[in-house]
CSV table of C-alpha atoms in Angstrom, one decimal:
chain,number,residue,atom,x,y,z
L,1362,MET,CA,1.7,-50.3,-95.6
L,1363,THR,CA,3.2,-53.6,-96.2
L,1364,GLY,CA,3.4,-55.2,-99.5
L,1365,SER,CA,1.9,-58.6,-99.8
L,1366,GLY,CA,5.2,-60.3,-101.0
L,1367,SER,CA,6.9,-59.0,-97.9
L,1368,ILE,CA,4.8,-60.6,-95.3
L,1369,ARG,CA,5.9,-63.2,-93.4
L,1370,ARG,CA,4.2,-63.4,-90.0
L,1371,ILE,CA,4.6,-65.8,-87.5
L,1372,ASP,CA,1.0,-66.5,-85.8
L,1373,VAL,CA,1.4,-67.4,-82.1
L,1374,HIS,CA,-2.3,-68.1,-81.4
L,1375,GLN,CA,-4.1,-70.4,-84.2
L,1376,HIS,CA,-5.8,-73.4,-82.9
L,1377,LEU,CA,-6.7,-76.8,-84.3
L,1378,LEU,CA,-9.6,-78.6,-84.0
L,1379,PRO,CA,-9.1,-82.4,-84.5
L,1380,PRO,CA,-11.6,-84.6,-86.0
L,1381,PHE,CA,-11.5,-87.0,-82.9
L,1382,TYR,CA,-11.5,-84.2,-80.5
L,1383,ARG,CA,-14.2,-82.7,-82.1
L,1384,GLY,CA,-16.1,-86.5,-82.0
L,1385,LEU,CA,-15.4,-86.6,-78.1
L,1386,LEU,CA,-17.0,-82.9,-77.7
L,1387,ALA,CA,-20.0,-83.9,-79.5
L,1388,ARG,CA,-20.7,-86.9,-77.8
L,1389,SER,CA,-20.3,-85.1,-74.5
L,1390,GLY,CA,-22.9,-82.7,-75.9
L,1391,ILE,CA,-20.5,-79.6,-76.6
L,1392,THR,CA,-21.3,-78.0,-80.1
L,1393,GLY,CA,-19.4,-74.7,-79.3
L,1394,ALA,CA,-17.1,-72.7,-77.4
L,1395,GLY,CA,-17.6,-69.3,-75.9
L,1396,GLY,CA,-20.8,-68.6,-77.6
L,1397,ARG,CA,-20.0,-69.5,-81.3
L,1398,ALA,CA,-20.5,-73.2,-82.8
L,1399,LEU,CA,-17.4,-75.2,-83.2
L,1400,PRO,CA,-15.7,-74.3,-86.9
L,1401,ASP,CA,-14.3,-77.0,-89.1
L,1402,TRP,CA,-10.6,-77.4,-89.4
L,1403,SER,CA,-7.8,-78.9,-91.3
L,1404,ALA,CA,-4.3,-78.6,-91.8
L,1405,GLU,CA,-5.0,-77.8,-95.4
L,1406,ALA,CA,-7.6,-75.2,-94.7
L,1407,ALA,CA,-5.1,-73.7,-91.9
L,1408,LEU,CA,-2.0,-73.3,-94.7
L,1409,ARG,CA,-4.8,-71.7,-97.3
L,1410,PHE,CA,-5.7,-69.3,-94.5
L,1411,MET,CA,-2.2,-68.5,-93.6
L,1412,ASP,CA,-1.1,-67.9,-97.0
L,1413,LEU,CA,-4.0,-65.5,-97.6
L,1414,LEU,CA,-2.7,-63.4,-94.5
L,1415,GLY,CA,1.2,-64.1,-95.7
L,1416,THR,CA,1.8,-66.1,-92.5
L,1417,ALA,CA,5.0,-68.3,-92.9
L,1418,THR,CA,4.7,-70.1,-89.6
L,1419,ALA,CA,1.7,-70.9,-87.3
L,1420,PHE,CA,1.9,-72.3,-83.7
L,1421,VAL,CA,-1.3,-74.3,-83.0
L,1422,SER,CA,-3.2,-75.2,-79.7
L,1423,LEU,CA,-6.2,-76.6,-78.3
L,1424,SER,CA,-8.7,-74.0,-77.4
L,1425,THR,CA,-11.5,-74.2,-74.4
L,1426,PRO,CA,-12.7,-76.4,-72.9
L,1427,GLY,CA,-9.3,-78.4,-73.5
L,1428,THR,CA,-9.7,-81.3,-71.3
L,1429,GLY,CA,-11.7,-80.0,-68.6
L,1430,PHE,CA,-14.9,-81.7,-70.1
L,1431,LEU,CA,-14.0,-84.8,-68.9
L,1432,THR,CA,-14.2,-85.3,-65.4
L,1433,ASP,CA,-12.3,-88.5,-64.8
L,1434,PRO,CA,-8.7,-87.5,-64.3
L,1435,GLY,CA,-7.5,-90.7,-66.3
L,1436,GLU,CA,-9.3,-89.8,-69.4
L,1437,ALA,CA,-8.2,-86.2,-69.3
L,1438,VAL,CA,-4.6,-87.4,-69.4
L,1439,ALA,CA,-5.2,-89.8,-71.9
L,1440,LEU,CA,-7.0,-87.5,-74.0
L,1441,ALA,CA,-3.9,-84.9,-73.4
L,1442,ARG,CA,-1.8,-87.5,-74.6
L,1443,ARG,CA,-3.4,-88.1,-77.7
L,1444,LEU,CA,-3.7,-84.7,-78.6
L,1445,ASN,CA,-0.3,-84.0,-78.2
L,1446,ASP,CA,0.7,-86.6,-80.2
L,1447,PHE,CA,-1.3,-85.4,-82.8
L,1448,SER,CA,0.3,-82.2,-82.8
L,1449,ALA,CA,3.7,-83.4,-82.8
L,1450,SER,CA,3.1,-85.0,-86.2
L,1451,LEU,CA,2.1,-81.4,-87.7
L,1452,PRO,CA,5.5,-80.0,-88.2
L,1453,ALA,CA,7.3,-83.2,-89.7
L,1454,GLU,CA,4.1,-83.2,-92.4
L,1455,HIS,CA,4.5,-79.8,-93.2
L,1456,PRO,CA,8.0,-78.7,-92.6
L,1457,GLY,CA,8.6,-74.9,-91.6
L,1458,ARG,CA,4.6,-74.2,-91.4
L,1459,PHE,CA,3.8,-75.4,-88.0
L,1460,GLY,CA,4.7,-75.1,-84.5
L,1461,TRP,CA,2.5,-76.2,-81.7
L,1462,PHE,CA,1.5,-75.8,-78.0
L,1463,ALA,CA,0.7,-79.0,-75.8
L,1464,THR,CA,-2.4,-79.4,-74.1
L,1465,LEU,CA,-2.2,-80.3,-70.5
L,1466,PRO,CA,-5.2,-82.3,-68.2
L,1467,MET,CA,-5.6,-79.3,-66.1
L,1468,PRO,CA,-6.9,-78.7,-63.0
L,1469,ASP,CA,-4.4,-81.8,-62.0
L,1470,ALA,CA,-1.4,-80.0,-61.6
L,1471,VAL,CA,0.7,-83.2,-60.9
L,1472,ALA,CA,-0.5,-84.4,-64.0
L,1473,SER,CA,0.0,-81.7,-66.1
L,1474,ALA,CA,3.7,-81.3,-64.9
L,1475,ALA,CA,4.3,-84.9,-65.8
L,1476,GLU,CA,2.4,-84.4,-69.4
L,1477,ALA,CA,4.5,-81.0,-69.9
L,1478,ALA,CA,7.9,-82.5,-69.3
L,1479,ARG,CA,6.8,-85.2,-72.0
L,1480,ALA,CA,6.0,-83.0,-74.7
L,1481,LEU,CA,8.5,-80.5,-74.0
L,1482,ASP,CA,11.5,-83.3,-73.5
L,1483,ARG,CA,10.1,-85.9,-75.9
L,1484,LEU,CA,8.1,-84.8,-78.5
L,1485,ASP,CA,9.8,-81.5,-79.0
L,1486,ALA,CA,6.9,-79.1,-78.3
L,1487,ASP,CA,7.2,-75.3,-78.4
L,1488,GLY,CA,5.4,-74.7,-75.3
L,1489,VAL,CA,2.4,-75.3,-73.7
L,1490,THR,CA,-1.2,-73.9,-73.5
L,1491,LEU,CA,-3.0,-73.6,-70.5
L,1492,LEU,CA,-6.8,-72.2,-70.2
L,1493,ALA,CA,-7.2,-69.0,-67.6
L,1494,ASN,CA,-9.4,-71.3,-65.6
L,1495,ASN,CA,-9.9,-75.0,-65.6
L,1496,ARG,CA,-13.5,-75.8,-63.9
L,1497,GLY,CA,-13.2,-72.7,-61.8
L,1498,THR,CA,-9.8,-73.0,-60.8
L,1499,TYR,CA,-7.6,-70.1,-61.8
L,1500,LEU,CA,-3.9,-70.2,-62.8
L,1501,GLY,CA,-2.0,-68.7,-59.8
L,1502,ALA,CA,-4.1,-70.7,-57.3
L,1503,ASP,CA,-2.7,-72.6,-54.6
L,1504,GLY,CA,-1.5,-76.3,-55.5
L,1505,GLN,CA,0.3,-75.5,-58.7
L,1506,ASP,CA,3.5,-75.3,-57.9
L,1507,VAL,CA,5.0,-78.7,-59.1
L,1508,LEU,CA,3.7,-77.4,-62.6
L,1509,TRP,CA,5.3,-74.0,-62.2
L,1510,ARG,CA,8.5,-75.7,-61.4
L,1511,THR,CA,8.1,-78.3,-64.4
L,1512,LEU,CA,8.0,-75.1,-66.8
L,1513,ASP,CA,10.3,-72.8,-65.1
L,1514,ASP,CA,13.1,-75.4,-65.3
L,1515,ARG,CA,12.7,-75.9,-68.8
L,1516,ALA,CA,12.3,-71.9,-69.7
L,1517,ALA,CA,8.8,-72.9,-71.5
L,1518,VAL,CA,6.7,-70.5,-73.2
L,1519,VAL,CA,3.0,-70.7,-71.9
L,1520,LEU,CA,0.1,-69.5,-74.0
L,1521,VAL,CA,-2.5,-68.2,-71.5
L,1522,HIS,CA,-5.9,-68.6,-73.2
L,1523,PRO,CA,-9.4,-67.6,-72.1
L,1524,ALA,CA,-12.4,-70.1,-71.2
L,1525,ASP,CA,-16.0,-69.7,-70.2
L,1526,LEU,CA,-16.1,-67.6,-66.8
L,1527,PRO,CA,-17.1,-69.9,-63.7
L,1528,ALA,CA,-20.5,-68.4,-63.9
L,1529,PRO,CA,-23.6,-68.2,-65.8
L,1530,ALA,CA,-23.3,-66.4,-69.3
L,1531,VAL,CA,-25.4,-63.2,-69.6
L,1532,GLN,CA,-27.9,-63.3,-72.0
L,1533,ASP,CA,-27.1,-61.5,-75.6
L,1534,ILE,CA,-23.7,-61.2,-74.6
L,1535,PRO,CA,-21.7,-64.4,-75.9
L,1536,PRO,CA,-18.6,-65.3,-73.6
L,1537,PHE,CA,-16.0,-64.8,-76.5
L,1538,ALA,CA,-16.9,-61.1,-76.9
L,1539,ALA,CA,-16.1,-59.9,-73.3
L,1540,ASP,CA,-15.9,-62.7,-71.1
L,1541,PHE,CA,-13.2,-64.1,-72.2
L,1542,LEU,CA,-11.2,-60.8,-71.8
L,1543,LEU,CA,-12.1,-60.7,-68.1
L,1544,ASP,CA,-10.9,-64.5,-67.7
L,1545,THR,CA,-7.7,-63.6,-69.0
L,1546,THR,CA,-7.2,-61.1,-66.7
L,1547,ARG,CA,-8.2,-62.8,-63.7
L,1548,ALA,CA,-5.8,-65.3,-64.4
L,1549,ALA,CA,-2.8,-62.7,-65.2
L,1550,TYR,CA,-4.1,-61.1,-62.0
L,1551,LEU,CA,-3.2,-64.0,-59.9
L,1552,LEU,CA,0.0,-64.9,-61.8
L,1553,VAL,CA,1.2,-61.6,-60.5
L,1554,ARG,CA,-0.5,-61.0,-57.2
L,1555,ASN,CA,0.4,-64.6,-55.7
L,1556,GLY,CA,4.0,-64.0,-57.0
L,1557,VAL,CA,4.2,-66.7,-59.7
L,1558,VAL,CA,5.8,-64.4,-62.2
L,1559,ARG,CA,8.4,-63.3,-60.1
L,1560,ARG,CA,9.5,-66.9,-59.0
L,1561,HIS,CA,9.7,-68.6,-62.0
L,1562,PRO,CA,11.2,-65.8,-64.3
L,1563,GLY,CA,12.1,-68.5,-66.8
L,1564,ILE,CA,8.6,-68.9,-68.0
L,1565,ARG,CA,7.9,-66.8,-70.9
L,1566,PHE,CA,3.7,-66.4,-70.4
L,1567,ILE,CA,1.7,-65.0,-73.6
L,1568,LEU,CA,-1.6,-63.5,-72.7
L,1569,GLY,CA,-4.3,-64.3,-75.7
L,1570,HIS,CA,-5.9,-61.1,-77.1
L,1571,ALA,CA,-3.9,-58.4,-76.1
L,1572,GLY,CA,-3.8,-59.7,-72.1
L,1573,GLY,CA,-7.8,-59.1,-71.8
L,1574,PHE,CA,-7.8,-55.9,-69.6
L,1575,VAL,CA,-4.4,-56.0,-68.7
L,1576,PRO,CA,-2.7,-52.9,-70.4
L,1577,TYR,CA,-5.9,-51.1,-69.9
L,1578,ALA,CA,-6.2,-51.7,-66.4
L,1579,SER,CA,-2.4,-52.4,-65.3
L,1580,HIS,CA,-2.2,-49.4,-63.0
L,1581,ARG,CA,-5.6,-49.7,-61.5
L,1582,MET,CA,-4.5,-53.8,-60.5
L,1583,ALA,CA,-1.1,-52.5,-59.3
L,1584,VAL,CA,-2.4,-50.5,-56.8
L,1585,ALA,CA,-4.8,-53.0,-55.6
L,1586,ILE,CA,-2.1,-55.5,-55.3
L,1587,ALA,CA,0.1,-53.3,-53.7
L,1588,ALA,CA,-2.3,-52.4,-51.0
L,1589,ASP,CA,-3.0,-56.3,-50.7
L,1590,THR,CA,0.2,-57.8,-50.6
L,1591,GLY,CA,2.8,-54.6,-49.2
L,1592,ARG,CA,4.5,-54.7,-52.6
L,1593,SER,CA,5.7,-51.7,-54.3
L,1594,PRO,CA,3.1,-50.6,-57.1
L,1595,LEU,CA,6.2,-50.2,-59.5
L,1596,ASP,CA,7.3,-53.7,-58.7
L,1597,VAL,CA,3.9,-55.0,-59.7
L,1598,LEU,CA,3.7,-53.3,-62.8
L,1599,ASP,CA,7.3,-54.7,-63.8
L,1600,ASP,CA,5.7,-58.2,-63.3
L,1601,PHE,CA,2.6,-57.4,-65.4
L,1602,ARG,CA,4.9,-56.2,-68.2
L,1603,ALA,CA,7.1,-59.7,-68.1
L,1604,PHE,CA,4.0,-61.0,-69.7
L,1605,TYR,CA,3.9,-61.5,-73.5
L,1606,PHE,CA,0.9,-60.3,-75.6
L,1607,ASP,CA,-0.3,-61.6,-78.8
L,1608,THR,CA,-2.5,-59.5,-81.2
L,1609,ALA,CA,-5.6,-61.7,-81.8
L,1610,LEU,CA,-8.8,-59.7,-82.5
L,1611,SER,CA,-6.8,-56.8,-80.9
L,1612,SER,CA,-5.3,-54.8,-83.5
L,1613,SER,CA,-7.5,-52.3,-83.8
L,1614,PRO,CA,-7.2,-48.3,-83.5
L,1615,ALA,CA,-8.5,-48.3,-80.3
L,1616,ALA,CA,-6.6,-51.2,-78.6
L,1617,LEU,CA,-3.5,-51.4,-80.6
L,1618,PRO,CA,-2.0,-48.5,-79.3
L,1619,THR,CA,-2.8,-49.2,-75.5
L,1620,LEU,CA,-1.1,-52.6,-75.8
L,1621,LEU,CA,2.6,-50.8,-77.5
L,1622,ALA,CA,2.3,-48.2,-75.2
L,1623,PHE,CA,2.0,-50.8,-72.3
L,1624,ALA,CA,3.9,-53.8,-73.2
L,1625,ARG,CA,7.9,-54.3,-73.3
L,1626,PRO,CA,9.7,-54.0,-76.7
L,1627,GLY,CA,9.6,-57.6,-78.4
L,1628,HIS,CA,6.6,-58.7,-76.0
L,1629,VAL,CA,4.0,-58.3,-78.7
L,1630,LEU,CA,3.5,-60.9,-81.0
L,1631,PHE,CA,1.0,-61.5,-84.0
L,1632,GLY,CA,-2.1,-63.9,-83.5
L,1633,SER,CA,-5.1,-64.9,-85.7
L,1634,ASP,CA,-7.0,-66.7,-83.5
L,1635,TRP,CA,-8.2,-68.9,-86.7
L,1636,PRO,CA,-10.6,-70.9,-87.2
L,1637,PHE,CA,-12.7,-69.5,-84.0
L,1638,ALA,CA,-11.9,-66.1,-85.5
L,1639,PRO,CA,-13.1,-66.7,-89.4
L,1640,ALA,CA,-11.1,-65.6,-92.1
L,1641,PRO,CA,-12.6,-62.1,-92.7
L,1642,ALA,CA,-11.9,-61.2,-89.1
L,1643,GLY,CA,-8.4,-62.3,-89.2
L,1644,GLN,CA,-7.8,-60.1,-92.2
L,1645,TYR,CA,-9.8,-57.2,-90.5
L,1646,PHE,CA,-7.2,-57.4,-87.8
L,1647,ALA,CA,-4.5,-58.2,-89.7
L,1648,THR,CA,-5.0,-55.1,-91.6
L,1649,GLY,CA,-5.2,-52.9,-88.4
L,1650,LEU,CA,-1.9,-53.9,-87.7
L,1651,ASP,CA,-0.5,-53.5,-91.1
L,1652,THR,CA,-1.7,-50.2,-91.3
L,1653,GLY,CA,-1.5,-48.9,-88.0
L,1654,VAL,CA,2.2,-49.2,-87.0
L,1655,GLY,CA,5.5,-48.0,-87.9
L,1656,PRO,CA,7.8,-50.4,-90.4
L,1657,ASP,CA,10.0,-51.2,-87.4
L,1658,THR,CA,7.1,-52.1,-85.2
L,1659,LEU,CA,5.3,-54.1,-87.7
L,1660,THR,CA,8.4,-56.3,-88.2
L,1661,ALA,CA,8.7,-57.2,-84.4
L,1662,VAL,CA,5.0,-57.8,-84.3
L,1663,ASN,CA,5.2,-59.9,-87.3
L,1664,ARG,CA,8.1,-62.0,-87.0
L,1665,THR,CA,11.2,-61.1,-85.0
L,1666,SER,CA,10.1,-60.8,-81.5
L,1667,ALA,CA,8.3,-64.7,-82.2
L,1668,GLY,CA,11.7,-65.6,-84.1
L,1669,ALA,CA,13.6,-64.9,-80.9
L,1670,LEU,CA,11.3,-66.6,-78.6
L,1671,PHE,CA,10.9,-69.8,-80.3
L,1672,PRO,CA,14.6,-72.0,-81.2
L,1673,ARG,CA,12.6,-73.9,-83.7
L,1674,LEU,CA,12.7,-70.9,-86.0
L,1675,GLY,CA,16.3,-69.9,-85.8
L,1676,GLY,CA,16.1,-66.7,-84.9
L,1677,ALA,CA,13.5,-65.2,-87.6
L,1678,GLY,CA,14.4,-67.1,-90.6
L,1679,VAL,CA,10.9,-68.4,-91.4
L,1680,PRO,CA,10.0,-69.6,-95.0
L,1681,ALA,CA,7.9,-67.2,-97.1
L,1682,PRO,CA,4.5,-68.1,-97.4
L,1683,ARG,CA,2.8,-69.3,-100.8
L,1684,THR,CA,1.7,-65.9,-102.5
L,1685,ASP,CA,-0.3,-65.6,-106.1
L,1686,LEU,CA,-2.1,-62.7,-107.5
L,1687,ARG,CA,-5.6,-63.7,-106.1
L,1688,ARG,CA,-4.3,-63.6,-102.5
L,1689,GLY,CA,-2.7,-59.9,-103.0
L,1690,ALA,CA,-5.8,-58.7,-104.4
L,1691,GLN,CA,-7.6,-59.9,-101.3
L,1692,ARG,CA,-5.2,-58.3,-99.2
L,1693,THR,CA,-5.9,-55.0,-101.1
L,1694,LEU,CA,-9.4,-55.3,-100.8
L,1695,ALA,CA,-9.3,-56.1,-97.0
L,1696,ARG,CA,-7.2,-53.0,-96.2
L,1697,LEU,CA,-9.9,-50.9,-98.3
L,1698,MET,CA,-12.9,-52.7,-96.0
L,1699,PHE,CA,-10.6,-51.8,-93.1
L,1700,ARG,CA,-10.6,-47.9,-93.6
L,1701,LEU,CA,-14.1,-47.8,-94.6
L,1702,VAL,CA,-15.5,-49.1,-91.7
L,1703,GLN,CA,-13.1,-47.0,-89.1
L,1704,PRO,CA,-15.1,-44.2,-87.1
L,1705,ARG,CA,-15.0,-40.5,-88.5
L,1706,THR,CA,-12.9,-38.2,-86.2
L,1707,GLY,CA,-14.5,-34.6,-86.3
């Protein structure tokens, strides 16, 4: 168990929802994402949540639908630029507390490559975020080489985030609960099957939500890809293990051991999914991590693995989050509630 004063997490999966973006969504009739209503967001609210979880630095990104709700390519590019200019202001306004992943106007790979270069080279973005599918076009599909070359040349970090499946949702199954996991898995499958991971080793892909079904189904998928392509199943598995994974909504007693058994050392990173995952959910899964692994693994997942991935942090040297007695009591209560809801064995 980790004392509240020693937690200095680096959160690689936190979202932002600027007011101007929320307004654009509303004018397009979009009031939710993944089957849930759009949450409120502000930098100040993000900092309060981060202090509650003991998070020192959070890397923020835009969630679904990204810019994909705009059918005019020029409008999508303009929105991506506006979002990235906004995101770039956060680290300066809150030193040490925020990093950010750039939004790209996919599925236009050429325009996305140009905006990735602008964000990484001129705005000091820490990486880019890409939805697993953009209006039905998945990452790893044909025609995206210009984007992968641009990102590989810059050794970019890429957060792969799920979106709604390109199919109707099933009644009573909100997309975030199950479809999102399949969406990420589909993208990971194609990125490996079509050789993107192997041809562009400079790109560091982070799969959100523990990679969806990737750790659990990796051997099954490797056999399928090997039969389809003639490659060795071991080489295919090696490509799947090249991914990084975050723990957003995934550090449960059932999912976390599978993820840690599959991922390479140093490839599991802390994620919260706030504000789409509300604070109680963030506390629940953070407690699952804090109470479910040994101290060395906990330190790696919470801080040092991300510290090695992002030059902005200068290794693991991140500022300590703000703490007080009330937040310490909230963490203690969260640990108690976590234990109470675990299924009994025997």
